Coordinates of C-alpha atoms in Angstrom, one line a residue:
X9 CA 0.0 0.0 0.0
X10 CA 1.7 2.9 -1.2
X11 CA 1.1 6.2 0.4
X12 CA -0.4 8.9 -1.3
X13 CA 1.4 11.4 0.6
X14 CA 5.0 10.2 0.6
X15 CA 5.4 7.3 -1.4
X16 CA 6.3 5.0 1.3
X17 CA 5.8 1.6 0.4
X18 CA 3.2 0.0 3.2
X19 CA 2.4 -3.3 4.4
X20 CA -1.2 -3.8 3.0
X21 CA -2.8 -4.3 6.4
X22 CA -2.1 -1.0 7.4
X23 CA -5.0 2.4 7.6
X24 CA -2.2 5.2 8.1
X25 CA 1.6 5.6 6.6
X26 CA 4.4 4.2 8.8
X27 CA 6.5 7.2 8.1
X28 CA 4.1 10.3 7.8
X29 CA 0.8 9.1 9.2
X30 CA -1.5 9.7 6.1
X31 CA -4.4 7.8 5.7
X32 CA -3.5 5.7 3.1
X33 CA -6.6 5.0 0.5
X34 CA -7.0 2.8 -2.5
X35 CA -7.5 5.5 -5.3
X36 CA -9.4 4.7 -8.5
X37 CA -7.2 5.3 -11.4
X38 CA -10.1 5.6 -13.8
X39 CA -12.3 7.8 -11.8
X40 CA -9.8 9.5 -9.0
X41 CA -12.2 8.1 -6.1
X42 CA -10.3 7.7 -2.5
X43 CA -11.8 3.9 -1.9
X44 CA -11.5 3.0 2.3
X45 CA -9.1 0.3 2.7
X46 CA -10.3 -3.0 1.9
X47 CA -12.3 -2.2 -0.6
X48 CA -11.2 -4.4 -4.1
X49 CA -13.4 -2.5 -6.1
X50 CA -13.8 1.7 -6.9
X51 CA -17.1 2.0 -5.0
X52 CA -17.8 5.1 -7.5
X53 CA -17.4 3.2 -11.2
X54 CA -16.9 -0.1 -10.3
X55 CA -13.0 -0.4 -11.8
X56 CA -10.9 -3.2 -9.8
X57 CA -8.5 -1.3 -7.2
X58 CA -5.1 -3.5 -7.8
X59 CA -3.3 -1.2 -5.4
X60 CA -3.1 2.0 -2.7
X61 CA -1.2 4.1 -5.1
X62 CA -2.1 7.6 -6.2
X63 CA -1.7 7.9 -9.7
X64 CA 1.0 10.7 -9.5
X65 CA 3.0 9.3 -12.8
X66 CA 2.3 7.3 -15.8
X67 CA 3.7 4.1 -14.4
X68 CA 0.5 4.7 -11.5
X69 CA -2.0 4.4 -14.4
X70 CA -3.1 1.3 -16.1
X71 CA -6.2 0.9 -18.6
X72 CA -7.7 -2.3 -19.8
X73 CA -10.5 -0.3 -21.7
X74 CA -8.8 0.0 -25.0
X75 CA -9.4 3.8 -26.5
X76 CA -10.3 6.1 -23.7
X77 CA -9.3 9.5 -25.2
X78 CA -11.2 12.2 -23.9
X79 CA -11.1 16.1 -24.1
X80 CA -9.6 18.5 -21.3
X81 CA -8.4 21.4 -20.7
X82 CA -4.9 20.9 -19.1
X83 CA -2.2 23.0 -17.3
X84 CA 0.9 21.6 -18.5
X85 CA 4.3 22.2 -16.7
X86 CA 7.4 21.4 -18.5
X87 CA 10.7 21.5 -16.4
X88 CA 14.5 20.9 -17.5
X89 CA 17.4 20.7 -15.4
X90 CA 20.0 23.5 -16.9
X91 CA 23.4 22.7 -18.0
X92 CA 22.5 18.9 -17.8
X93 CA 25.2 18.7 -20.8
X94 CA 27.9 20.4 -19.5
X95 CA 27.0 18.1 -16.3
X96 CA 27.1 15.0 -18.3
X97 CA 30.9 16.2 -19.7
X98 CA 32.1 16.7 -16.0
X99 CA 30.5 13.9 -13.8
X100 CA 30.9 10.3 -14.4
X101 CA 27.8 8.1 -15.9
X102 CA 27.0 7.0 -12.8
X103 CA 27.1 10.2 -10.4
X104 CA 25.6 11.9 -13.3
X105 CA 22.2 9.2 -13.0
X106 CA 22.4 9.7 -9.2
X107 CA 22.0 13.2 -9.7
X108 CA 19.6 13.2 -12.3
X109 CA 17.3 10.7 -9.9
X110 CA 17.9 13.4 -6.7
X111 CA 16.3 15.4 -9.0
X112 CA 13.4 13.8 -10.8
X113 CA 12.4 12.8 -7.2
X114 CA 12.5 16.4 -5.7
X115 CA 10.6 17.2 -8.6
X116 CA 8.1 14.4 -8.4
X117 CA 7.5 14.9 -4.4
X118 CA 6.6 18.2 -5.0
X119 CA 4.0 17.9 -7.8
X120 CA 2.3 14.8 -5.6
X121 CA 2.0 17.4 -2.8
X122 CA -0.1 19.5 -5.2
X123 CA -1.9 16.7 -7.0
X124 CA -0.3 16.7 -10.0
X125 CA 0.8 13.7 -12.1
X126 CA 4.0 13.1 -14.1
X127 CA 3.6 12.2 -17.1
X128 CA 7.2 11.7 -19.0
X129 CA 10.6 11.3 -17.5
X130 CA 12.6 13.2 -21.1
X131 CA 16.0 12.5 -19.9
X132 CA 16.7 15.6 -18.0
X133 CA 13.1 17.0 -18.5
X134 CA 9.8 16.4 -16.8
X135 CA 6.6 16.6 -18.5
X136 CA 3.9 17.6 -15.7
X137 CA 0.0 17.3 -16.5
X138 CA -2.2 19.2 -13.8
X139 CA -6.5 18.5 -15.0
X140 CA -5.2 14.9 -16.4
X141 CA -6.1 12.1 -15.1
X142 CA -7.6 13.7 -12.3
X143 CA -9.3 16.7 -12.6
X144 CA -9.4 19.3 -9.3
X145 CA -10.4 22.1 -8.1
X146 CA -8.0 25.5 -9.4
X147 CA -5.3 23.1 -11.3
X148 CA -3.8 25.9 -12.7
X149 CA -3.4 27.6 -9.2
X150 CA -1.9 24.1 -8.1
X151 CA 0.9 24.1 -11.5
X152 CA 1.5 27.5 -10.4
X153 CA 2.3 26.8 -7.1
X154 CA 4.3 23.7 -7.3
X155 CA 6.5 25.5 -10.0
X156 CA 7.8 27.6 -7.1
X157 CA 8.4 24.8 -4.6
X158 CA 10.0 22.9 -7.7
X159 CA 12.4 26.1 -7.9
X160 CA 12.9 26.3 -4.3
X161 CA 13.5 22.6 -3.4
X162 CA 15.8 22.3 -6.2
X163 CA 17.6 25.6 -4.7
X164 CA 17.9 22.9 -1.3
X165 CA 19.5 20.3 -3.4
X166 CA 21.7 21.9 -4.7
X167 CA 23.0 22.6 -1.3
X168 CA 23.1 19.3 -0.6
X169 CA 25.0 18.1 -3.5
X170 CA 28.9 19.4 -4.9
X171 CA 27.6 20.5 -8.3
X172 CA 25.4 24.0 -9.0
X173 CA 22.1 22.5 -10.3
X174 CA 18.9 24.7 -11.6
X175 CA 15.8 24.6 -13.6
X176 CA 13.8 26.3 -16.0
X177 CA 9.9 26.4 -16.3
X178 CA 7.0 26.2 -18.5
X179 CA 3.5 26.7 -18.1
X180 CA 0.7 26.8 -20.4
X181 CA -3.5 26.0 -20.2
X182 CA -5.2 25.0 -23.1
X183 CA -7.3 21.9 -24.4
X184 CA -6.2 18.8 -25.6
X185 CA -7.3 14.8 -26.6
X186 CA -5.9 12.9 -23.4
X187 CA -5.5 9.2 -23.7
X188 CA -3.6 6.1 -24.5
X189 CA -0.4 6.3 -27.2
X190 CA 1.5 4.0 -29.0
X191 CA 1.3 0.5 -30.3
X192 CA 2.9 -3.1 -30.1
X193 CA 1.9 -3.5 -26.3
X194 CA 3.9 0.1 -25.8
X195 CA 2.3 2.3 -25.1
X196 CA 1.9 5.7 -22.8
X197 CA -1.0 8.0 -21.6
X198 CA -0.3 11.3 -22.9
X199 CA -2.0 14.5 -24.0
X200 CA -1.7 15.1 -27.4
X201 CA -2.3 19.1 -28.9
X202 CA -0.5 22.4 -29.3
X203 CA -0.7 23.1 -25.2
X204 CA 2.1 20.4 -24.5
X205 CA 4.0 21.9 -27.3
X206 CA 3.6 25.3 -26.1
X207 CA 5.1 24.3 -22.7
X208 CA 7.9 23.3 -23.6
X209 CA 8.1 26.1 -26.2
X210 CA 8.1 28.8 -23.3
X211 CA 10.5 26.7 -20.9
X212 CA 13.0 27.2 -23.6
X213 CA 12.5 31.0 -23.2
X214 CA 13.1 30.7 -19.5
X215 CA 16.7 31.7 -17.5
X216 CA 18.4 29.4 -15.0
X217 CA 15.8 29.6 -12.1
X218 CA 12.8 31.1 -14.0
X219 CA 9.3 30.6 -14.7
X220 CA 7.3 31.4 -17.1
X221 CA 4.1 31.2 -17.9
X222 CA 1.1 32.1 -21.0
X223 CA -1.3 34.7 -20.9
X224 CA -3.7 31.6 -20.5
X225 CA -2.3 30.5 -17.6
X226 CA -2.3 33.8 -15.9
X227 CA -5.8 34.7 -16.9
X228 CA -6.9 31.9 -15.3
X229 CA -4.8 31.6 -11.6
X230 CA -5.9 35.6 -11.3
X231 CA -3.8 37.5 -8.2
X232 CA -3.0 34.1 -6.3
X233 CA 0.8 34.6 -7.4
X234 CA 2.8 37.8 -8.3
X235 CA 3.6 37.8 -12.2
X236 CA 5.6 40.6 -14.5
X237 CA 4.8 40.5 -18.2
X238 CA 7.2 40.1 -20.3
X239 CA 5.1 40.9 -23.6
X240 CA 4.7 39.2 -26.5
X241 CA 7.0 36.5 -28.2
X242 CA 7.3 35.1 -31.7
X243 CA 7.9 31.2 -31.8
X244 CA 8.8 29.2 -35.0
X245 CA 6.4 26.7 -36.1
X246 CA 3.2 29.4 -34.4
X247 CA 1.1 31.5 -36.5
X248 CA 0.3 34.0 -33.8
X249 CA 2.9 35.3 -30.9
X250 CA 2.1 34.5 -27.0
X251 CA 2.2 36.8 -24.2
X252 CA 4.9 36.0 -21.5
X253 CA 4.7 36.3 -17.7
X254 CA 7.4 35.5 -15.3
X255 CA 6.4 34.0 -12.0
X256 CA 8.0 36.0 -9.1
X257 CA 9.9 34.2 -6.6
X258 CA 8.1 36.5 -3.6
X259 CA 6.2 34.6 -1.7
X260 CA 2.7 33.8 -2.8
X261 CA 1.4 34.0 1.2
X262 CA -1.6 36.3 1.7
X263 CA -2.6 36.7 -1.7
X264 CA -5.5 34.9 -1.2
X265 CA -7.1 37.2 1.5
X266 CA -6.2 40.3 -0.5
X267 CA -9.9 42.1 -0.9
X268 CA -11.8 41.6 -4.0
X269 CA -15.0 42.9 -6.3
X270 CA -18.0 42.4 -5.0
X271 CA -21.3 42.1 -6.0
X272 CA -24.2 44.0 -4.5
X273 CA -25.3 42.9 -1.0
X274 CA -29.1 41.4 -1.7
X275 CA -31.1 38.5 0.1
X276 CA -29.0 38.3 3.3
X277 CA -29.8 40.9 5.8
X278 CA -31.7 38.2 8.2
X279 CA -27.9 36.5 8.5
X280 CA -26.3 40.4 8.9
X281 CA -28.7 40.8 11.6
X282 CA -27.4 38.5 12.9
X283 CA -23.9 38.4 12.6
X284 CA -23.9 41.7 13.7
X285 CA -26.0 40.4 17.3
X286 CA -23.3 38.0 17.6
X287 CA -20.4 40.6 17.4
X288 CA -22.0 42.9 20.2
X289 CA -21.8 40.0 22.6
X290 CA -18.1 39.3 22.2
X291 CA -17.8 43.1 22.5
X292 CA -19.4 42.6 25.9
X293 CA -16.6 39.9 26.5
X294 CA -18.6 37.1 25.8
X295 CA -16.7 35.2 23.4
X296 CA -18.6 34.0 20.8
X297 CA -18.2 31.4 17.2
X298 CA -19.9 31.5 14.3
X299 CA -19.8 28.2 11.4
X300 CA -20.5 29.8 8.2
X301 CA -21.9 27.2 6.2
X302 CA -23.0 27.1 2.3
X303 CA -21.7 25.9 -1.5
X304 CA -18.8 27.5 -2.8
X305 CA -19.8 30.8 -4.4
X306 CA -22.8 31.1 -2.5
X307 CA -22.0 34.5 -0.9
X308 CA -20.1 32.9 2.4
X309 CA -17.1 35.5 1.7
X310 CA -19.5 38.4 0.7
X311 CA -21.9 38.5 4.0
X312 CA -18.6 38.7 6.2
X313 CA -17.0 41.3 3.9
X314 CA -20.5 43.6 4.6
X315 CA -20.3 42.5 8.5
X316 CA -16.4 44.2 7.8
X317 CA -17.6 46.7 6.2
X318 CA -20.1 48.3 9.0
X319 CA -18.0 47.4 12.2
X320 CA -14.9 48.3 10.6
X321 CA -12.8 51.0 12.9
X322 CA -10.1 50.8 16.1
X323 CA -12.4 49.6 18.3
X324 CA -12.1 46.4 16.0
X325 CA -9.1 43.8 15.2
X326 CA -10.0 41.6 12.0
X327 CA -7.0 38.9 11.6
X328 CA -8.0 37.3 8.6
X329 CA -6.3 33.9 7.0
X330 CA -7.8 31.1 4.7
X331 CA -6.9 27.6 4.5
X332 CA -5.8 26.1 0.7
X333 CA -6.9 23.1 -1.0
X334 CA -3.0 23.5 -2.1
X335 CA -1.4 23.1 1.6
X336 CA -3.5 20.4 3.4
X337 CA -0.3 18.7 4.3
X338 CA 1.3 21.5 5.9
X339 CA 0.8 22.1 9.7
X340 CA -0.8 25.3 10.7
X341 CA -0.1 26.7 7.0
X342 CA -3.0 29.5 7.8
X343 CA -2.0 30.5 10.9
X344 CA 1.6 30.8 9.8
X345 CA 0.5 33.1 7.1
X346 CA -1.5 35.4 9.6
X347 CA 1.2 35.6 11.8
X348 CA 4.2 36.8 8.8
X349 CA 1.5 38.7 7.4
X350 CA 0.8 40.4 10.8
X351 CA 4.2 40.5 12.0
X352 CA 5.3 42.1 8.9
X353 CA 8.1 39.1 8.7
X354 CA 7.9 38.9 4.6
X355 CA 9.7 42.0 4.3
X356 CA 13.0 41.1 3.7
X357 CA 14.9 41.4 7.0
X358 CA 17.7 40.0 8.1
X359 CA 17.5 37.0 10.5
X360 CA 18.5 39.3 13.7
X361 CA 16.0 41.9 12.8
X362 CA 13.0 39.6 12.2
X363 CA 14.0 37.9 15.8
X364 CA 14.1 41.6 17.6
X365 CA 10.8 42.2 15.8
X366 CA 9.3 38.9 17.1
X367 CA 10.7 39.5 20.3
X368 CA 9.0 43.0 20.2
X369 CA 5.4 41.6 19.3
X370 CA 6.0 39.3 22.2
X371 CA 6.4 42.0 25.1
X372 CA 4.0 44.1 24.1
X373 CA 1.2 41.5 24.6
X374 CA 3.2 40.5 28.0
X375 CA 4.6 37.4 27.2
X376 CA 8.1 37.2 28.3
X377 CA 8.7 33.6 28.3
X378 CA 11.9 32.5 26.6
X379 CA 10.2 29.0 25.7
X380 CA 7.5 31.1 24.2
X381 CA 10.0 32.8 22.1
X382 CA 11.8 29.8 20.4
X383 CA 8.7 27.8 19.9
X384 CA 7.3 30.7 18.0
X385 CA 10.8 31.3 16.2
X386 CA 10.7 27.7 15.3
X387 CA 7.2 27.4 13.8
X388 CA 8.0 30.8 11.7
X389 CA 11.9 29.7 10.5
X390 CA 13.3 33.0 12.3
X391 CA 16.9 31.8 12.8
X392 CA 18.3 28.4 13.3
X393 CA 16.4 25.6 15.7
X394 CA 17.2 26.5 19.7
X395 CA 19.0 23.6 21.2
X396 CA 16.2 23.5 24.0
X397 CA 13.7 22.3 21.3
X398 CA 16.0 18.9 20.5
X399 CA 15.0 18.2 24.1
X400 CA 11.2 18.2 23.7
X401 CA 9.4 15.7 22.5
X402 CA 7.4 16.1 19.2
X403 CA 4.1 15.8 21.0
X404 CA 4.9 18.0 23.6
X405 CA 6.2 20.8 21.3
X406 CA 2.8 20.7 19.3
X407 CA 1.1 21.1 22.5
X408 CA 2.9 23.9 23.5
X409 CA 3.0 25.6 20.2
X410 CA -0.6 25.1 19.5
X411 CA -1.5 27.1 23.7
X412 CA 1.4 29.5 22.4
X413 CA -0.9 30.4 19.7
X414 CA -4.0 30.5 21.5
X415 CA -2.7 32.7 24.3
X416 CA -1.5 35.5 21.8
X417 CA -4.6 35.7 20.4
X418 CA -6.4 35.9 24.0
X419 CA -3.9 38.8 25.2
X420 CA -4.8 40.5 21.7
X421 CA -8.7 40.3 22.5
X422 CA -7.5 41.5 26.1
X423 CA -6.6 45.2 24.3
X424 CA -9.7 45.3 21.7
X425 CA -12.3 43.0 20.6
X426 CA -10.6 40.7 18.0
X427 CA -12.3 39.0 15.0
X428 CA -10.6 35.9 13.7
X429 CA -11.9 35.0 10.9
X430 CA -10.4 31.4 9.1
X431 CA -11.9 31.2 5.6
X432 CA -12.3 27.2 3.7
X433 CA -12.1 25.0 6.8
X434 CA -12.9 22.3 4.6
X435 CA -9.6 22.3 3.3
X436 CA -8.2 22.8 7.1
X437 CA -5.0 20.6 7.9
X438 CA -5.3 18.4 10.9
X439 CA -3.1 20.8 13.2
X440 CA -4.9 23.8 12.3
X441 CA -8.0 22.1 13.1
X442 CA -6.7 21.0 16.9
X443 CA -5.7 25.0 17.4
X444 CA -9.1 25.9 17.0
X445 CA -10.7 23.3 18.7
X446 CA -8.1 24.3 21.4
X447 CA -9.0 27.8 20.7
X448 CA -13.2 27.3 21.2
X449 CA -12.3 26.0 24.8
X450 CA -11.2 28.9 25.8
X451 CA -13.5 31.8 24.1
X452 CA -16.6 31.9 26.6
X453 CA -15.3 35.1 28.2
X454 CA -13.2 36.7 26.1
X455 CA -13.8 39.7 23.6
X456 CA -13.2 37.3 20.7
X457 CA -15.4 36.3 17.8
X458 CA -14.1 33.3 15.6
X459 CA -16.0 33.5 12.3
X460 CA -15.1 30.1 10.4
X461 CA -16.2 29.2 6.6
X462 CA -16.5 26.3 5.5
X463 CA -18.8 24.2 2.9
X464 CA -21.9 21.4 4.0
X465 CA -19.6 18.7 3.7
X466 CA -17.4 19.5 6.7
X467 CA -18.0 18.6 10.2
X468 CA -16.4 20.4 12.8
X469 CA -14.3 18.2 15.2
X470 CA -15.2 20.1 18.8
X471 CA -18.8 19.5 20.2
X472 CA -21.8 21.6 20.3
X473 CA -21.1 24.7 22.5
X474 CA -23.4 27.5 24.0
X475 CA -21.9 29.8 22.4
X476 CA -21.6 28.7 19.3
X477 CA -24.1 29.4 16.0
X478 CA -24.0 28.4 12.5
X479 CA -25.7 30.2 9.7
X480 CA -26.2 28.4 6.7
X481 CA -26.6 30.2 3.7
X482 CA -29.3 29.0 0.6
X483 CA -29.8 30.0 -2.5
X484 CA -30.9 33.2 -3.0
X485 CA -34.7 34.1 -4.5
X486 CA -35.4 34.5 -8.2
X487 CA -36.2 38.1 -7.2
X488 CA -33.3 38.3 -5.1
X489 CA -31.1 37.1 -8.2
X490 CA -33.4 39.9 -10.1
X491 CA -32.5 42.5 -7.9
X492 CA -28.6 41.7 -7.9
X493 CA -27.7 41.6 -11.5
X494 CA -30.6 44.6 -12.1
X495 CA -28.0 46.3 -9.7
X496 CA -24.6 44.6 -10.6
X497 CA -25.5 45.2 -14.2
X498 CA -26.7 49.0 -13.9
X499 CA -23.9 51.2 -15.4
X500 CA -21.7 48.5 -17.1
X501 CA -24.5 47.8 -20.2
X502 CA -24.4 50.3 -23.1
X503 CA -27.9 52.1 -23.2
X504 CA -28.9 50.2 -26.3
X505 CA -29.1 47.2 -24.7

């Protein structure tokens, strides 16, 4: 049972990896259904389950179904190793294939993490499909993404290793005919159409340690990730040149909570009413939770952005973070963010000035503790590990981070009613999860309002509490859906229509 998290080869009895503690599922390679353990059979379309393995490579994914091609749109990433000839000059045969195995795996890790699957091994080249075979949820935000931690983990092996080693990167979104190639029992599941070509086309384009990516790409991942255009290019063999974008190495963190354009505000003022009940009693320190519940796009991130809106001002703290569908494997990812993004840490400081402003943060919410310190210089990566930490047990640690990070927050509702709102707790990794079920214990009377978001198929792992409500949003009327585009619409139209 291989897991789908680390690769680590499993005995087949087992419900959770040995090494990272995954749950380790039987997924469908037809469909992409997680099947429980046990099960011999995809309990979604019926296809034998010969294996645990997640289909992150083409060797994951058989088909006995003869010609399956099918139609998709596709992000594809295409990513070389630079200088691989001048390596292949200098090293021996054999160092040069341990190298070029370091780095096919660093590259491979990284696009599992995202869901991605590799689809060619080119020699020094790795031909990435995210949409194909499984489709998710923002595959182009995911190609995006893992291009960086590609860049970045590559950056670490390099470290690791006596020879310089970089890469270049390609990405492009477009449609093609996915399926089974080839012929005389060879054969390969590929995508076949001008976006694969195009890939690799712009990683040509791209410096030692570059991305770069189409105007189709970037239209569709948005402000997730800081781009600069580069303009257009000409390429042989195209009839029409492509817009260039260059993916910036500066940290991608808090661009998802960056404010955005909003429809009108129609069909929920019950749920305002509300809301806004619910803030006045944790402004009479009686801390209070709210579960926002409802589909995505159903107006979950709109009805707290108008509760923002009219209790905005000093007598207010909002700390706002969201959890990704691209980080459920790492711990506490959203809380991290809040804190760098609060703390100001992403600014470029050197390591002495981020710890004197971390230090700082911490005496001025009273907490002088010098444990407090290096387990919150730990979780953030100010500075190297403090030798008092090699002492503490794992567990222990995560206790004492997680009531670390709970007691800041109580000393900052101590100065001014604080709203912390965690957007997406469906996509919530387990340690973020056990901080706010920490976190609910010890609201009751405190000037803090927790406003959580999440969709109907999430269950929230603490119990029922007094002082806890959850709104769940429908669909709005036919007249409120009137209403809104009659005022969404009013001033964009020309008059003639």
């Amino acid at each position: 049972m291989r897991c789908p998290k680390c690769q680590y080869d499993n005995p087949s009895s087992v419900n959770f990896c040995g090494r990272c503690g995954a749950a380790c599922t039987r997924r469908c390679a037809r469909c992409g259904t997680d099947n429980p353990q046990g099960f011999k059979f995809c309990g979604t379309c019926g296809r034998p389950l010969v294996g645990g393995e997640r289909p992150t490579s083409r060797h994951d994914v058989r088909d006995d179904d003869g010609d399956d091609a099918e139609r998709r749109q596709l992000t594809v990433l295409f990513c070389d190793l630079v200088d691989s000839t001048e390596l292949s000059e200098r090293l021996d045969p054999e160092d040069l294939r341990d190298i070029v195995r370091r780095y096919q795996q660093v590259v491979s890790d990284v696009v599992a993490a995202f869901g991605g699957y590799v689809a060619q091994y080119l020699g020094d080249g790795v031909l990435i499909y995210f949409g194909f075979p499984l489709a998710q949820e923002h595959d182009a935000h995911r190609a995006a993404l893992a291009s960086l931690d590609i860049v970045t983990a590559i950056a670490r092996l390099d470290s690791e290793l006596d020879v310089s080693l970089q890469v270049r990167i390609g990405l492009h979104t477009g449609p093609v005919i996915a399926g089974e190639v080839g012929a005389r029992g060879r054969t390969e599941r590929l995508a076949l159409g001008s976006t694969p070509n195009i890939a690799a086309r712009v990683q040509s384009q791209a410096a030692p340690g570059e991305i770069l990516l189409t105007e189709d790409t970037r239209t569709i991942i948005g402000d997730v990730v800081s781009v600069a255009c580069l303009g257009p290019r000409e390429f042989h063999g195209l009839s029409k040149a492509i817009t260039l974008y260059r993916l910036e190495p500066s940290s991608p963190k808090g661009r998802d909570v960056q404010p955005r354009e909003h429809g009108p505000f129609v069909g929920r003022e019950r749920e305002l009413r509300t809301m806004i009940e619910i803030l006045a009693r944790a402004q009479a320190t009686h801390g209070q939770i709210v579960l926002l519940k409802g589909e995505a796009g159903i107006g979950k991130s709109r009805l707290h952005q108008e509760l923002r809106g009219r209790t905005s001002g000093d007598d207010v703290a909002w700390l706002i973070c969201r959890c990704s569908p691209f980080r459920q494997t790492s711990a506490l990812h959203p809380i991290i963010d809040l804190l760098v993004r609060s703390l100001r840490l992403e600014e470029g400081l050197g390591g002495e000035a981020l710890r004197a402003r971390l230090a700082q943060a911490l005496a001025n919410l009273r907490i002088q503790s010098q444990d407090a310190f290096t387990l919150l210089a730990d979780l953030l990566s100010v500075g190297k590990s403090a030798p008092t930490l090699a002492t503490m047990s794992p567990e222990r640690r995560r206790r004492k981070t997680l009531e670390l990070l709970v007691e800041l927050l109580l000393r900052l509702a101590e100065r001014r009613t604080t709203v912390l709102l965690v957007e997406d707790l469906h996509w919530a990794d387990p340690s973020t999860l056990a901080f706010l079920e920490l976190l609910v214990e010890h609201i009751a009377d405190k000037r803090l309002l927790g406003i959580f978001t999440h969709r109907p198929t999430f269950v929230e792992p603490w119990g029922p509490h007094a002082y806890q409500t959850t709104i769940e949003l429908r669909r709005l009327t036919d007249r409120d859906v009137v209403t809104m585009i009659d005022e969404w619409m009013t001033g964009r139209l020309p008059a003639a229509l």
